[in-house]
Coordinates of C-alpha atoms in Angstrom, one line a residue:
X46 CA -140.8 -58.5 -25.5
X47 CA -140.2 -55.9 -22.7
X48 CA -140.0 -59.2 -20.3
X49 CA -137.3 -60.4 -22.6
X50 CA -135.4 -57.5 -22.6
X51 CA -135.4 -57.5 -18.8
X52 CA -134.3 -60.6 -18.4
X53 CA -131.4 -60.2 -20.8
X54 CA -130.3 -57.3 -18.9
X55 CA -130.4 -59.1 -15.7
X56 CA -128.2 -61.6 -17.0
X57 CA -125.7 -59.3 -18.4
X58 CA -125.6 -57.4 -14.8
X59 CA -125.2 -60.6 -13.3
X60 CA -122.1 -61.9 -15.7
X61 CA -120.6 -58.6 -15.3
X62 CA -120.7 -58.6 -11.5
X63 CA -119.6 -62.0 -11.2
X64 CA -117.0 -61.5 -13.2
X65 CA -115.9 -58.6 -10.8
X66 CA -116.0 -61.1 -7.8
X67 CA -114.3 -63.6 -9.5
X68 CA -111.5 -61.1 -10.2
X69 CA -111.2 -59.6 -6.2
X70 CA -109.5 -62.6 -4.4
X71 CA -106.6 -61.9 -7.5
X72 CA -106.5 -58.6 -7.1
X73 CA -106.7 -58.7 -3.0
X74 CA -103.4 -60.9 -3.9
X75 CA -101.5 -58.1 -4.8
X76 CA -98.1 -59.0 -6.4
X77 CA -95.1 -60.1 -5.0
X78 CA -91.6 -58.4 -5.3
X79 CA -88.7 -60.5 -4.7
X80 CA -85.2 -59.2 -3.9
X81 CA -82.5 -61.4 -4.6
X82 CA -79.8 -61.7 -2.3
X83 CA -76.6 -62.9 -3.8
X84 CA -73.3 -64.8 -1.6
X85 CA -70.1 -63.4 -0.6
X86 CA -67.2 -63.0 -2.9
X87 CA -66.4 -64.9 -5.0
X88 CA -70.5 -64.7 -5.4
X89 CA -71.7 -62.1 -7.7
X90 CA -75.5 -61.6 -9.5
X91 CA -73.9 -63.7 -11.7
X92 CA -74.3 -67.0 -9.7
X93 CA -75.0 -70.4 -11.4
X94 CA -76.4 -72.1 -8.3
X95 CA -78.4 -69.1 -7.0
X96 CA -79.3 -66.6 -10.4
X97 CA -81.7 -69.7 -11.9
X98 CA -83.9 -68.6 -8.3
X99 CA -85.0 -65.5 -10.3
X100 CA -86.5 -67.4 -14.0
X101 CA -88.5 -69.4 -11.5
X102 CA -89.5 -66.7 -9.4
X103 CA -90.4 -64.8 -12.5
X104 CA -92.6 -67.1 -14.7
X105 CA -95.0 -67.0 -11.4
X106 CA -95.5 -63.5 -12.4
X107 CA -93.7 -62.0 -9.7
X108 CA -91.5 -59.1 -9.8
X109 CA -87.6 -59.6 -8.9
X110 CA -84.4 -58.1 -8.6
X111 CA -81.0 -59.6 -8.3
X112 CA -78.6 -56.8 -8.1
X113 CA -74.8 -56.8 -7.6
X114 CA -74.1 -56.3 -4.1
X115 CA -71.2 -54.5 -2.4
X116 CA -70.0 -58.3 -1.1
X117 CA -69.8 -59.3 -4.1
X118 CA -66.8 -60.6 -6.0
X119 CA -66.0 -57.2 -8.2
X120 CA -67.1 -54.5 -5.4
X121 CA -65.8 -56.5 -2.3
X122 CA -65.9 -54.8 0.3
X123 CA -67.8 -51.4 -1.0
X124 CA -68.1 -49.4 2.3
X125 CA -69.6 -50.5 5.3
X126 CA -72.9 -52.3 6.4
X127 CA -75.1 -49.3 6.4
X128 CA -74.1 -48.5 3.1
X129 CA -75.5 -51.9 2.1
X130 CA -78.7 -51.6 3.9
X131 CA -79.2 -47.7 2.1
X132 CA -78.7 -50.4 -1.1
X133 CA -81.2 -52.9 0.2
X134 CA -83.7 -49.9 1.0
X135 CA -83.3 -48.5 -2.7
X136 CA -84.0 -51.8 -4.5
X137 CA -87.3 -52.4 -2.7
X138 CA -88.4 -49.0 -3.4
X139 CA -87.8 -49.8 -6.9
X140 CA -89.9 -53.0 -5.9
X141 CA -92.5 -50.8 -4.6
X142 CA -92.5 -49.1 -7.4
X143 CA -93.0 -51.2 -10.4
X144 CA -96.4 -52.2 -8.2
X145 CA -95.1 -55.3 -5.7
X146 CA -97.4 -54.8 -2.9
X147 CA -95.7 -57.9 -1.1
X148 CA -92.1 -57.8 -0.5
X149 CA -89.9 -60.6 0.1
X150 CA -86.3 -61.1 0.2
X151 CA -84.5 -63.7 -0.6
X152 CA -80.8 -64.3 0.8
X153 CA -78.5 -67.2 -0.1
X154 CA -74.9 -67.7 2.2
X155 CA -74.1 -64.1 2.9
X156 CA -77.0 -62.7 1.7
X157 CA -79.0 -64.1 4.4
X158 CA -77.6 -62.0 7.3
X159 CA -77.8 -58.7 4.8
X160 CA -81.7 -59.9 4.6
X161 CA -82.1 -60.0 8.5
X162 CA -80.2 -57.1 9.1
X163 CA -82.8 -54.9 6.8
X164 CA -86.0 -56.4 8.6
X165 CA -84.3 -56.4 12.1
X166 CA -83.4 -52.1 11.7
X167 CA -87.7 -52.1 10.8
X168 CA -86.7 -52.2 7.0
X169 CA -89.5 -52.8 4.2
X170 CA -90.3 -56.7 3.9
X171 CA -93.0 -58.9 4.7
X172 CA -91.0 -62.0 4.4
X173 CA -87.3 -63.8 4.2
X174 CA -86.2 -66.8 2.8
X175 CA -82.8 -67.6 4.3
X176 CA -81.1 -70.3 2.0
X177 CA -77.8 -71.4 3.4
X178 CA -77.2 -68.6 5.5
X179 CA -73.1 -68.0 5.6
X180 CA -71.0 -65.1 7.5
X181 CA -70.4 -66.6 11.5
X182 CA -68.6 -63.6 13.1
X183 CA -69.2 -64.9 16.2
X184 CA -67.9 -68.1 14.8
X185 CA -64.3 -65.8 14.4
X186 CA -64.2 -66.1 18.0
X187 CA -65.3 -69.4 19.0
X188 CA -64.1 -71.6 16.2
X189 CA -60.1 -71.9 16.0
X190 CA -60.0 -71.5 12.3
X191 CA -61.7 -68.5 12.9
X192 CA -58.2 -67.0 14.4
X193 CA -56.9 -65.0 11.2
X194 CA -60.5 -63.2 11.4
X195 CA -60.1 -62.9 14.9
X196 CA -57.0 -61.6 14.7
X197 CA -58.4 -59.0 12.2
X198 CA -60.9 -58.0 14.2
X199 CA -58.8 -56.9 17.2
X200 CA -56.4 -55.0 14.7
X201 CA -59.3 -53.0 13.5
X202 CA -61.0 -52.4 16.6
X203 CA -57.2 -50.9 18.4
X204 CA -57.8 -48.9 14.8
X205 CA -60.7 -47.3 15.8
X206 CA -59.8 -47.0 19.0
X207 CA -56.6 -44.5 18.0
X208 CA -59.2 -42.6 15.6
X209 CA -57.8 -44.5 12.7
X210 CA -61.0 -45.7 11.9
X211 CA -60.7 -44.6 8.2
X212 CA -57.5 -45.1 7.2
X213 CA -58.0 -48.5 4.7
X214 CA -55.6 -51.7 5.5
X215 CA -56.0 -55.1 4.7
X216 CA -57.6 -57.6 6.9
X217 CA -58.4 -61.5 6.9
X218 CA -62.2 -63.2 5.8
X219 CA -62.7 -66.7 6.0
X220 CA -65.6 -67.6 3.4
X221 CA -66.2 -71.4 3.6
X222 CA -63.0 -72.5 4.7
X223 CA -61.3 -70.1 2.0
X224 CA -59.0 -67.6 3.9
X225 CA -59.2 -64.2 1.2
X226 CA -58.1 -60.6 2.2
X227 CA -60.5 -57.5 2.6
X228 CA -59.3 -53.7 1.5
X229 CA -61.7 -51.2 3.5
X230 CA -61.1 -49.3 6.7
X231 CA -61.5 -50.6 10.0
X232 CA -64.6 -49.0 10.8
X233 CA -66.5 -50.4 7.6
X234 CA -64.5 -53.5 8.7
X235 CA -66.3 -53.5 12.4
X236 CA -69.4 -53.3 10.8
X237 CA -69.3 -56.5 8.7
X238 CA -67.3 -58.3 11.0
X239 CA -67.6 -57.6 15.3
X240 CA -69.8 -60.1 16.6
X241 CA -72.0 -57.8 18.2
X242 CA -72.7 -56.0 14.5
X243 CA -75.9 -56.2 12.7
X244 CA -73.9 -58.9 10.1
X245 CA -74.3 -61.4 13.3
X246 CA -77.3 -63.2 12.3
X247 CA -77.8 -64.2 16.6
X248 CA -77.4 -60.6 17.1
X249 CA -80.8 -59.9 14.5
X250 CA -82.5 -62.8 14.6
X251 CA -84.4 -62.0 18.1
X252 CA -85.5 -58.3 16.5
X253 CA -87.2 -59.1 13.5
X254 CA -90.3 -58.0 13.7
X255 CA -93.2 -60.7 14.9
X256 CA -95.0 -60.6 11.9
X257 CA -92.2 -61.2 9.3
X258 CA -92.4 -64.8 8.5
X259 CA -88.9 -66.7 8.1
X260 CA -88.3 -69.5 6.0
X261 CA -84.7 -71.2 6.8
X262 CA -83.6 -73.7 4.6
X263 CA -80.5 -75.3 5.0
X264 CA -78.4 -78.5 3.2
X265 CA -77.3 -81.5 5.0
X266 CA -73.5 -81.1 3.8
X267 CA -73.5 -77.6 5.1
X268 CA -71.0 -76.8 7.5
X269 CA -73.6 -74.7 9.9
X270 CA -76.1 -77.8 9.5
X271 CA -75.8 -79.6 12.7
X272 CA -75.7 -75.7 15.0
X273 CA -78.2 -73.7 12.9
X274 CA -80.8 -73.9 14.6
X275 CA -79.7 -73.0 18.3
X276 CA -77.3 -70.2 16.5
X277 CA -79.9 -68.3 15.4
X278 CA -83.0 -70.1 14.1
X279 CA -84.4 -71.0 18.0
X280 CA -83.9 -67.1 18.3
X281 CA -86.5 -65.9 16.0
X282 CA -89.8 -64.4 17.5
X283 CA -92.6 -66.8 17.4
X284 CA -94.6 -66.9 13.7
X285 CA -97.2 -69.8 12.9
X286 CA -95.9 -69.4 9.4
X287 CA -91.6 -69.9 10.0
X288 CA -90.3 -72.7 8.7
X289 CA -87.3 -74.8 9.4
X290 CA -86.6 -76.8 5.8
X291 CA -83.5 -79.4 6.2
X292 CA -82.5 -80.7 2.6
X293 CA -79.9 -82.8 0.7
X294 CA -77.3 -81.6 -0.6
X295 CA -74.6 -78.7 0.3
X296 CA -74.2 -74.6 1.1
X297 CA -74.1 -74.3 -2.8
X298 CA -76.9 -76.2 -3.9
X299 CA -79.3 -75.2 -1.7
X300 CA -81.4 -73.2 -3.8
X301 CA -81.5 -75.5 -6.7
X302 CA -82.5 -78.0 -4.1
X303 CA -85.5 -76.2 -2.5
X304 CA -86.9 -74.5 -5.1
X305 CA -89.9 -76.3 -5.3
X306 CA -90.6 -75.2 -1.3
X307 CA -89.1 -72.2 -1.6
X308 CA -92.2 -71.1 -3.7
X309 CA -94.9 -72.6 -2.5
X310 CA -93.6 -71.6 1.0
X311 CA -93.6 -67.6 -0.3
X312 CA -97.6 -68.1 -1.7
X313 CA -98.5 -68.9 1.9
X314 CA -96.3 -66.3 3.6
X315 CA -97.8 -63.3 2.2
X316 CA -101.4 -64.9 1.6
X317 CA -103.6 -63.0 4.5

């Protein structure tokens, strides 16, 4: 009887630890907060190509947020870059906060360059996902239909330059071929729109930190497709886990297009 006894002990001890071992690689996992990065106006949270990212993102069990940012189409433009960032910095402390121990962003056109910027100034993020990524300033300068911006550009810098940098005028965006007019001041201007700003995705790309892995995903139709890659994706420190992901399709579809790799791309990126 006491042999019995024993030996059903030492099975329920066993089940018991076993169970616990069974439950570490899970919990070694931690869980994975996503920040959503919406486009430039006329892009808002609201987006139909974009927004159906965060269900998918979701039903793996992973925390995400897909806030309104201040490029959006109702707060466009709110303030300046750092203002955006501060933004950026808040959301993943929310992130942080609701238990993601893995943080990854994930920008679609504009929201891309917002993305880098954050990990390039040392923000919070262990990964990017770059889908479509939109907003060329240097591309004002270089391209002739960038002249309006250009043009812009120059006005708000001779701003600045007379200590009007606060003073609010309007000034010229270009947002896929769309020309559209911007209401801020020239400095908050500068900071979205100089080519040597932290919104210049070849300006950021060589300081993001070594071990933030970069997914870059762009469609055939887009109009960056065929210079992406020496723009800013040859830039990009070194990362065994990067990936360059051409797919069909255009700058809006993107996401819908990639989702399948998207995800299975963030498992690996933040696995150890």
């Amino acid at each position: 009887m006491l042999r019995r006894l024993l030996l059903c002990h030492a099975l329920a001890t066993a089940a018991t630890l076993g169970a616990g071992l069974v439950a570490l690689p899970a919990a070694a996992q931690g869980r994975i907060g996503v920040l959503m990065l919406h486009g430039k106006n006329p892009g808002n949270n609201q987006d139909p190509y974009f927004g159906p990212l965060k269900g998918l993102f979701e039903r793996q069990g992973w925390l995400v947020l897909y806030p309104d940012m201040p490029w959006s189409r109702g707060r466009y433009l709110d303030g300046s870059l750092d203002k955006a960032m501060a933004e950026i910095a808040g959301h993943i402390k929310s992130l942080r906060d609701q238990g993601a121990t893995h943080i990854v962003i994930v920008g679609h056109s504009m929201g891309s360059p917002a993305g880098m910027a954050h990990a390039a100034r040392g923000g919070d993020v262990h990964a990017l996902v770059l889908l479509a990524p939109g907003h060329v300033p240097v591309g004002y300068y270089t391209q002739p239909w960038g002249k309006p911006v250009h043009d812009s550009i120059n006005e708000a810098r001779a701003l600045v330059a007379a200590g009007k940098g606060d003073s609010r005028e309007r000034f010229s965006d270009i947002n896929q071929g769309r020309q559209q007019t911007v209401v801020t001041t020239a400095r908050d201007y500068l900071s979205w729109f100089d080519p040597a700003s932290d919104a210049e995705m070849s300006v950021t790309a060589p300081r993001i930190p070594a071990h933030t892995a970069v997914m870059t995903v762009v469609g055939q139709k887009d109009p960056l497709f065929n210079a992406i890659k020496t723009y800013f994706v040859d830039k990009l420190p070194a990362n065994p886990k990067n990936q360059y992901l051409e797919v069909s399709g255009g700058h809006l579809d993107t996401p819908r297009v990639a989702s399948d790799e998207i995800i299975a791309w963030i498992k690996t990126a933040v696995a150890p």
